[in-house]
JSON list of C-alpha atoms in Angstrom, two decimals:
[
{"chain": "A", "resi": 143, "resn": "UNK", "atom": "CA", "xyz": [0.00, 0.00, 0.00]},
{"chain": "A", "resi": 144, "resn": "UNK", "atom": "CA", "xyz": [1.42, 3.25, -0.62]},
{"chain": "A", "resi": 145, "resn": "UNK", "atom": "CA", "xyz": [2.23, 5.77, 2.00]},
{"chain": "A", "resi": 146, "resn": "UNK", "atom": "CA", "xyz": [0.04, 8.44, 0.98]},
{"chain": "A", "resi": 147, "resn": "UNK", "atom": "CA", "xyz": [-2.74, 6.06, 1.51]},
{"chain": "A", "resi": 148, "resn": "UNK", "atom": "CA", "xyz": [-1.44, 4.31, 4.74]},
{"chain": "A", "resi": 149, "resn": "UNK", "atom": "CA", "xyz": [-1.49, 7.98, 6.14]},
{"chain": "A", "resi": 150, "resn": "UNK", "atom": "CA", "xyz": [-4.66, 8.32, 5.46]},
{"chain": "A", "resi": 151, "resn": "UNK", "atom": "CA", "xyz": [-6.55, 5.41, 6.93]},
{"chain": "A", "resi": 152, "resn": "UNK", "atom": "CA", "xyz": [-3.90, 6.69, 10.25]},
{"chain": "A", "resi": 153, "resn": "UNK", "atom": "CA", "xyz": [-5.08, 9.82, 10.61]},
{"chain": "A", "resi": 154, "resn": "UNK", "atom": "CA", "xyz": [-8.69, 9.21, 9.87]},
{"chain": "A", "resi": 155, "resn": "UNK", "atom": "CA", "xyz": [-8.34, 6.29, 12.53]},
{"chain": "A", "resi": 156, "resn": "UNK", "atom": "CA", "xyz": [-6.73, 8.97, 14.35]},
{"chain": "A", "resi": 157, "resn": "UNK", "atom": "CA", "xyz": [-9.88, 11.21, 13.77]},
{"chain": "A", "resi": 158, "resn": "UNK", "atom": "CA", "xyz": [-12.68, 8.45, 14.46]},
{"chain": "A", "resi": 159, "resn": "UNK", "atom": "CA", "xyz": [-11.26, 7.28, 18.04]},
{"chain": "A", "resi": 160, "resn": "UNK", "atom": "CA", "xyz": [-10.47, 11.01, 18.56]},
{"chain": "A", "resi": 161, "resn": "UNK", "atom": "CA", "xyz": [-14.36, 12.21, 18.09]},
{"chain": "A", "resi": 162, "resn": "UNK", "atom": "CA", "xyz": [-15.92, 9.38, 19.83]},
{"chain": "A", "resi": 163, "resn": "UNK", "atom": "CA", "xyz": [-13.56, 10.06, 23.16]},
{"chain": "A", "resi": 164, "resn": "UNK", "atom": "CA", "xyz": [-14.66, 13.92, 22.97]},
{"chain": "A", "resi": 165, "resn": "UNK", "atom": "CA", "xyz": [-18.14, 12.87, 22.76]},
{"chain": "A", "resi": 166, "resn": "UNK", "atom": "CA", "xyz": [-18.10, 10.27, 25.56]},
{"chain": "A", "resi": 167, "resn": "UNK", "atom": "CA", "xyz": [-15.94, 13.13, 27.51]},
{"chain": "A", "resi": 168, "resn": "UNK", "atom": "CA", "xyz": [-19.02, 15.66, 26.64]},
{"chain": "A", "resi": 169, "resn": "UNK", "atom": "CA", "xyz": [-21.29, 13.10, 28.70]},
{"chain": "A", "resi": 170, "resn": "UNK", "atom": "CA", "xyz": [-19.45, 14.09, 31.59]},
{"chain": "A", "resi": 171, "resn": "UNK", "atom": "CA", "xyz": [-21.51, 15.35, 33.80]},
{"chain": "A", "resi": 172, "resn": "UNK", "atom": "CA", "xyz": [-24.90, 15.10, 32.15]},
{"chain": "A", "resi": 173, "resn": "UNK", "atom": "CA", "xyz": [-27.82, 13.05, 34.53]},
{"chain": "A", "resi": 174, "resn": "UNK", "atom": "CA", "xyz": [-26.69, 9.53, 34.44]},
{"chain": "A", "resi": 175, "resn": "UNK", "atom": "CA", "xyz": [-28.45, 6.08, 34.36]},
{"chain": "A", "resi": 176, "resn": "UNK", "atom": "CA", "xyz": [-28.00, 4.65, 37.84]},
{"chain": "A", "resi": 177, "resn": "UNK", "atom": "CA", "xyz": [-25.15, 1.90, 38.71]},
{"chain": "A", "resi": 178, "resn": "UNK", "atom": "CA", "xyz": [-22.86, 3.52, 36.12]},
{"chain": "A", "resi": 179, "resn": "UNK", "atom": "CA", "xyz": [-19.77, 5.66, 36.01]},
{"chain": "A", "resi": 180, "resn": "UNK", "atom": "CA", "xyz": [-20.13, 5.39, 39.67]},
{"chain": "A", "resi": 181, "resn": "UNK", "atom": "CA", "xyz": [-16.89, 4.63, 40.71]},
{"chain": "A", "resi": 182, "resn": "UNK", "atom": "CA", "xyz": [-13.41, 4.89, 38.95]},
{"chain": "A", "resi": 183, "resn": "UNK", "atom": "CA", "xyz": [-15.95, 7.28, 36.20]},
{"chain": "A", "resi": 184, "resn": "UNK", "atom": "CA", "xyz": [-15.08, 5.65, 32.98]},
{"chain": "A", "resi": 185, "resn": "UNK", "atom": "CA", "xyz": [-11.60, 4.77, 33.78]},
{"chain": "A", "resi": 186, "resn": "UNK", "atom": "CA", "xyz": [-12.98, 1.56, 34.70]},
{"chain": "A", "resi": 187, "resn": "UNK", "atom": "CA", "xyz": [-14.55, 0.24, 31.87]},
{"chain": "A", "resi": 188, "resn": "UNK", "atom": "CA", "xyz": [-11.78, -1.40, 29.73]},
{"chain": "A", "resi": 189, "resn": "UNK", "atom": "CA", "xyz": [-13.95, -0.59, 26.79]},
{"chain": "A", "resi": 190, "resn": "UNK", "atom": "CA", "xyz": [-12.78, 3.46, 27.37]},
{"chain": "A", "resi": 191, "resn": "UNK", "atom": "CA", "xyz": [-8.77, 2.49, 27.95]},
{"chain": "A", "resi": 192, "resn": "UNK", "atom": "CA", "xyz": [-9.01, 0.52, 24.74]},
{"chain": "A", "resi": 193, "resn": "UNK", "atom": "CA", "xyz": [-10.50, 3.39, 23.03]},
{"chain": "A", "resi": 194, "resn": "UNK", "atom": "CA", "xyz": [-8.09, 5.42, 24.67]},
{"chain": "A", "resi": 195, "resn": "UNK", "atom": "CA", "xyz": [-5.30, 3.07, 23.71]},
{"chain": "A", "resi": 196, "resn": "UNK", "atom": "CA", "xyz": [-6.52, 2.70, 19.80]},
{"chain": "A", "resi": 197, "resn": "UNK", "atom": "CA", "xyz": [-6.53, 6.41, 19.47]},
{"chain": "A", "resi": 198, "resn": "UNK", "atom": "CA", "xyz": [-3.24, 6.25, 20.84]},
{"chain": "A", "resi": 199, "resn": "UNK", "atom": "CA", "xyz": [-1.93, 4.62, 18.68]},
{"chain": "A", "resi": 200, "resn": "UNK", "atom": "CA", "xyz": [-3.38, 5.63, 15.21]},
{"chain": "A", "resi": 201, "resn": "UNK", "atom": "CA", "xyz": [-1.87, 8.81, 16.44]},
{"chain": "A", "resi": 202, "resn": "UNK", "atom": "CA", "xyz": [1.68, 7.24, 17.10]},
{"chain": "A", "resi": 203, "resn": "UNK", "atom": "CA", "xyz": [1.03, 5.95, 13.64]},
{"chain": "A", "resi": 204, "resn": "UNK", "atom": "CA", "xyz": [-0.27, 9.16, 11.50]},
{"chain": "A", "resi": 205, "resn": "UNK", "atom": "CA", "xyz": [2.96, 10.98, 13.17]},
{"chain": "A", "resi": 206, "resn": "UNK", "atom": "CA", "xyz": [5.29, 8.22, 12.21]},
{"chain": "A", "resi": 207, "resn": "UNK", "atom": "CA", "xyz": [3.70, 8.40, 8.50]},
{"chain": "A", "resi": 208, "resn": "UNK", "atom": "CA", "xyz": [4.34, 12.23, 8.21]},
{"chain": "A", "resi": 209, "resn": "UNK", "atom": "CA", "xyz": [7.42, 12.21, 9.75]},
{"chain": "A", "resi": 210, "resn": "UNK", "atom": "CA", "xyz": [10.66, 12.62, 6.87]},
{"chain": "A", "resi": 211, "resn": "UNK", "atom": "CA", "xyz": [13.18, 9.85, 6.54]},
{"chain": "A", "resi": 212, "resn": "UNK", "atom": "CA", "xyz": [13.69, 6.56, 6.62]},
{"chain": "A", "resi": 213, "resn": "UNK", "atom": "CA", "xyz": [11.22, 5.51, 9.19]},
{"chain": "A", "resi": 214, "resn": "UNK", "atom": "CA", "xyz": [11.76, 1.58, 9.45]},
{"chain": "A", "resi": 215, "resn": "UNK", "atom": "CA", "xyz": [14.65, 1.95, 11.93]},
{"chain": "A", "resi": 216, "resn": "UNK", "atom": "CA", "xyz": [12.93, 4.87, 13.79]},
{"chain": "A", "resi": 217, "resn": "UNK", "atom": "CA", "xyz": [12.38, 5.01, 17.44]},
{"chain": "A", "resi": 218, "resn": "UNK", "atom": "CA", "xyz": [8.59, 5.93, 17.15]},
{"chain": "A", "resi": 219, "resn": "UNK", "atom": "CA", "xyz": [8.31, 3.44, 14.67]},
{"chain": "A", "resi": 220, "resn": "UNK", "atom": "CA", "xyz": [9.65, 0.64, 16.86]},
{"chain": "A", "resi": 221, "resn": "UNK", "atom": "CA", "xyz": [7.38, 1.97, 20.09]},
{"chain": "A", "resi": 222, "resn": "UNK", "atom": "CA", "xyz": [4.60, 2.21, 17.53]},
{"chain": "A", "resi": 223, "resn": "UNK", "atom": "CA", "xyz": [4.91, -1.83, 16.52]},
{"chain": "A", "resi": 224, "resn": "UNK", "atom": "CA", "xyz": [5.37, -2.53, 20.03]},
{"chain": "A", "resi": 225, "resn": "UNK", "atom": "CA", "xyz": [1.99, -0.95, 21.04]},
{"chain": "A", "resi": 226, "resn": "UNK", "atom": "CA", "xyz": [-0.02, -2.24, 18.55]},
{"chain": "A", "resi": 227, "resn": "UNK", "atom": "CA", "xyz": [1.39, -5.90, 18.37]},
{"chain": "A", "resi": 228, "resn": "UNK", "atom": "CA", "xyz": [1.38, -6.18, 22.13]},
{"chain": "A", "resi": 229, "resn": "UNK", "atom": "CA", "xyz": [-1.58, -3.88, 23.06]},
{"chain": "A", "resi": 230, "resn": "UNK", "atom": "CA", "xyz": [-3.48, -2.42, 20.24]},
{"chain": "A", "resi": 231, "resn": "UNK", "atom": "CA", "xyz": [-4.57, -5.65, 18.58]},
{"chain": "A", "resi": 232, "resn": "UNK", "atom": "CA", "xyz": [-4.99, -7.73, 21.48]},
{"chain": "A", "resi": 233, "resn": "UNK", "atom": "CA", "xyz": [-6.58, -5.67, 23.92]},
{"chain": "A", "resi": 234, "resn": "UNK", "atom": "CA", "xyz": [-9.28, -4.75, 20.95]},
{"chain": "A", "resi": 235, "resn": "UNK", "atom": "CA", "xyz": [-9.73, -7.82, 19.32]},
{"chain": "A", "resi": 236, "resn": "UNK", "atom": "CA", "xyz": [-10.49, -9.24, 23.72]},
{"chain": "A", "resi": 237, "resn": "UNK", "atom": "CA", "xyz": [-12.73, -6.28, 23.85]},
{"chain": "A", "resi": 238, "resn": "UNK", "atom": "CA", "xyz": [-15.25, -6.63, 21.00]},
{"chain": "A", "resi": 239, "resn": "UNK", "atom": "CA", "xyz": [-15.40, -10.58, 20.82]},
{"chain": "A", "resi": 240, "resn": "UNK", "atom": "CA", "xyz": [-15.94, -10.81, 24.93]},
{"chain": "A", "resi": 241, "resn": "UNK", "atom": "CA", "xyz": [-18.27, -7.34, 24.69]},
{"chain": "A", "resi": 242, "resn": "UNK", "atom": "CA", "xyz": [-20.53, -9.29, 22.06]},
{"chain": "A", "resi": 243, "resn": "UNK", "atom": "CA", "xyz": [-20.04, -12.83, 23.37]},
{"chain": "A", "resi": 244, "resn": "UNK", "atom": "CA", "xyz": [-21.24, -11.78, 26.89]},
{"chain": "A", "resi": 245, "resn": "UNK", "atom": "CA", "xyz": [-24.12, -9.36, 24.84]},
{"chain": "A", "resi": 246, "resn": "UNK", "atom": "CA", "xyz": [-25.42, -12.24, 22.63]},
{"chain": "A", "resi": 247, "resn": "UNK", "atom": "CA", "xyz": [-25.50, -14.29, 26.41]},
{"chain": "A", "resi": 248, "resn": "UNK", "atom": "CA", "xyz": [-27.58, -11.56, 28.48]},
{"chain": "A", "resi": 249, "resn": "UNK", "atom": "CA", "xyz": [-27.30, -8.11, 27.18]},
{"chain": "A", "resi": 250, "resn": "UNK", "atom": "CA", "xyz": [-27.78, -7.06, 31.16]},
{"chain": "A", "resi": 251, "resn": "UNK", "atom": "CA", "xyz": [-23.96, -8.20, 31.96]},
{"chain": "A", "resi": 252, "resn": "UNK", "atom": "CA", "xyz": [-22.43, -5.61, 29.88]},
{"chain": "A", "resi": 253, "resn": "UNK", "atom": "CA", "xyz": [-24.78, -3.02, 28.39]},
{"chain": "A", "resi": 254, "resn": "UNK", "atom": "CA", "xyz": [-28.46, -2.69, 30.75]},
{"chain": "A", "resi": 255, "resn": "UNK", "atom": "CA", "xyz": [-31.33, -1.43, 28.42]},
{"chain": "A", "resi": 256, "resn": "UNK", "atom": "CA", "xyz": [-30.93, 1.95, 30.67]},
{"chain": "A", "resi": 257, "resn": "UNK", "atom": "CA", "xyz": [-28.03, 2.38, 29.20]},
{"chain": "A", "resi": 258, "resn": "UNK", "atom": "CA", "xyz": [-29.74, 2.95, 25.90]},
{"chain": "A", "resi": 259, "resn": "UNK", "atom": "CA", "xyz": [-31.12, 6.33, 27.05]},
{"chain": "A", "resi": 260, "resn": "UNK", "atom": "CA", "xyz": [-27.61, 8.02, 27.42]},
{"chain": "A", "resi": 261, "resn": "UNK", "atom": "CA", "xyz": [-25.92, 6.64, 24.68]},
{"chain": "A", "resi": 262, "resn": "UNK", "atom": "CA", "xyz": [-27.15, 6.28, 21.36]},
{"chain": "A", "resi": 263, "resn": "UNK", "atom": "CA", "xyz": [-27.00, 2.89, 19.45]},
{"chain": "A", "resi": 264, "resn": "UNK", "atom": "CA", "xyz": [-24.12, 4.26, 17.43]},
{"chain": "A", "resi": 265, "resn": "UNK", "atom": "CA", "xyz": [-21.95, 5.44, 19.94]},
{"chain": "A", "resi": 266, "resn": "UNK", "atom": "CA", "xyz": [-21.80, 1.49, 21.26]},
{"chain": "A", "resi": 267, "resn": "UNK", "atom": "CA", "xyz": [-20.82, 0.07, 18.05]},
{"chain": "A", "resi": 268, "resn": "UNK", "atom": "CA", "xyz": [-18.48, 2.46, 17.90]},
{"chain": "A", "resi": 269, "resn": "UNK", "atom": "CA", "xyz": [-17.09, 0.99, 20.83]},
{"chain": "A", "resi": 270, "resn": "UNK", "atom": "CA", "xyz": [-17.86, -2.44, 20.23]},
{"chain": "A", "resi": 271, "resn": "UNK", "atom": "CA", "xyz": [-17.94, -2.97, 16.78]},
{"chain": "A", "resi": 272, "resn": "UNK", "atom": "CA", "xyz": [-15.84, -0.86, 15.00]},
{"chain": "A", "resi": 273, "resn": "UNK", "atom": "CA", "xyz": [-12.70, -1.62, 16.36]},
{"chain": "A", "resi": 274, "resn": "UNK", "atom": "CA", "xyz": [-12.67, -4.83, 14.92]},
{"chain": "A", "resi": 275, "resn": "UNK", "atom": "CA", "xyz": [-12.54, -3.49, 10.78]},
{"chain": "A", "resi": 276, "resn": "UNK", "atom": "CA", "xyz": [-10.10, -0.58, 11.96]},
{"chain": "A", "resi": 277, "resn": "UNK", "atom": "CA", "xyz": [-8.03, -3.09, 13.86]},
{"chain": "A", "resi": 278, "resn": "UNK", "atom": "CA", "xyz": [-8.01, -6.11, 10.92]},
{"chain": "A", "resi": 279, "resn": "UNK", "atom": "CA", "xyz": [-7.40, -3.17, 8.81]},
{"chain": "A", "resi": 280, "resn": "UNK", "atom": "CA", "xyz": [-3.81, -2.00, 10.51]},
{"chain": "A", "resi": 281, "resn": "UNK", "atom": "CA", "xyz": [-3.13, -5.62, 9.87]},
{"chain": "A", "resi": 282, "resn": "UNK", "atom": "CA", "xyz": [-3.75, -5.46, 6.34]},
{"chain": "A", "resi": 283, "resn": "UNK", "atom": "CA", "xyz": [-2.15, -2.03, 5.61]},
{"chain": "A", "resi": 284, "resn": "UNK", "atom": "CA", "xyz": [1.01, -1.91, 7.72]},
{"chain": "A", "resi": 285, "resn": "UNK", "atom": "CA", "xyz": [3.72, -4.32, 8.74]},
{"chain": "A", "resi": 286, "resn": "UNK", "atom": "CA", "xyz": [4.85, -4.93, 11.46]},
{"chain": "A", "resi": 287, "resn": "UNK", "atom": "CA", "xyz": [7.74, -5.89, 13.42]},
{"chain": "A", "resi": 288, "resn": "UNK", "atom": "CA", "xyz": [6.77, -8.09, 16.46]},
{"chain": "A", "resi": 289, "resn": "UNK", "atom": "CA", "xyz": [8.55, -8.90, 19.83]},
{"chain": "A", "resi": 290, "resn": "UNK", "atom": "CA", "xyz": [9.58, -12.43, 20.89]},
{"chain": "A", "resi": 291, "resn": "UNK", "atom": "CA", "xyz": [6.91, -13.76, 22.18]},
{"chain": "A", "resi": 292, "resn": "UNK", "atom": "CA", "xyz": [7.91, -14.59, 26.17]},
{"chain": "A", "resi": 293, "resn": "UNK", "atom": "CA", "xyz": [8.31, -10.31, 26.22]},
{"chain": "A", "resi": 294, "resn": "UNK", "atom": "CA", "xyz": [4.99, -9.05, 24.63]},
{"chain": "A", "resi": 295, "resn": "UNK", "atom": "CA", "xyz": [2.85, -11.88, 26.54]},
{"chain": "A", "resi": 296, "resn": "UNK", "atom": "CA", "xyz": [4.79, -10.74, 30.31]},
{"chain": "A", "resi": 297, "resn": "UNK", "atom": "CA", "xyz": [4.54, -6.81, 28.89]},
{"chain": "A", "resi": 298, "resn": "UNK", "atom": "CA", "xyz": [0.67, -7.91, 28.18]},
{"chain": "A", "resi": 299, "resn": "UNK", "atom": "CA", "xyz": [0.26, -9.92, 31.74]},
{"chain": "A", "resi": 300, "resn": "UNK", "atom": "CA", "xyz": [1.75, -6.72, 33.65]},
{"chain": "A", "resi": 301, "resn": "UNK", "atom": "CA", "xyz": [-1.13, -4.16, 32.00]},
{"chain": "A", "resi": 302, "resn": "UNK", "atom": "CA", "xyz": [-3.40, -6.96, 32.51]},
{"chain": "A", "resi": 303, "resn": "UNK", "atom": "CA", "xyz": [-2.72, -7.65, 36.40]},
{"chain": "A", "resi": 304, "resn": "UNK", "atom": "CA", "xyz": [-2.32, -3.74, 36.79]},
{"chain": "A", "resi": 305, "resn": "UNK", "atom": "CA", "xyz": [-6.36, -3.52, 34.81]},
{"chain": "A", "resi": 306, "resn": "UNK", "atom": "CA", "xyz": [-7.54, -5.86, 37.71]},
{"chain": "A", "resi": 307, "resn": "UNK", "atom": "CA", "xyz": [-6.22, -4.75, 40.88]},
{"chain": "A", "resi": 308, "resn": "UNK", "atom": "CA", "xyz": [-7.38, -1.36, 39.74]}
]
């Protein structure tokens, strides 16, 4: 793919995750449904830190595209196949199939009815469903370079212990 292209599906990436974290940070503070956001505020919902992380990312990755030079030996670009090999991609891929498996179950586990009322049908898909084309699609349009495997699963298990005790 060329890079003009590969910029482009960045920084609209970039833009998507970017406009759906300023509207869920517009909520703040509007009347909410009751049992949510009532502790920890969205911080604890790994569904926000992966949306957090993904835009994260695509930004790493729409800098690293405009950036001059040869960028395969780069520090960004090293940090930036790093995140998404050992974070990106697995934390959304866990978040979409587990958000849907558990919704298909009994839609009250993850996402009450009330919940409906504050956020429009769009803005869950585009926290649930979404990620999974924009994800498959970094895969598709970018190569990556990936750590051994022993390093990215114990750099994965610390984020993942840290998620839980929090």
């Amino acid at each position: 793919m060329t890079a003009t292209l590969r910029a482009v599906f960045h920084i609209s990436a970039f833009s998507w995750y970017a406009f759906v974290v300023n509207y869920l940070a517009a909520k703040d503070g509007e009347e909410l449904p009751a049992g949510i956001f009532v502790y920890g505020g969205p911080w604890k919902y790994l569904t926000f830190l992966n949306l957090l992380l993904q835009m994260t990312f695509f930004g790493l990755a729409a800098v690293n595209d405009l950036q001059p030079g040869e960028k395969a030996k780069s520090a960004l670009n090293r940090w930036k196949d790093l995140l998404f090999s050992v974070f990106a991609f697995p934390v959304g891929m866990f978040v979409v199939l587990l958000f849907w498996t558990i919704f298909a179950y009994d839609r009250e586990l993850v996402y009450p009815a009330t919940i409906d009322t504050f956020f429009p049908p769009w803005i869950n898909h585009a926290m649930h469903t979404i990620v999974l084309p924009v994800v498959l699609g970094e895969v598709l349009v970018q190569p990556h370079t990936y750590p051994q495997m022993k390093h990215a699963l114990a750099a994965l298990l610390v984020v993942g212990l840290a998620y839980l005790s929090w």
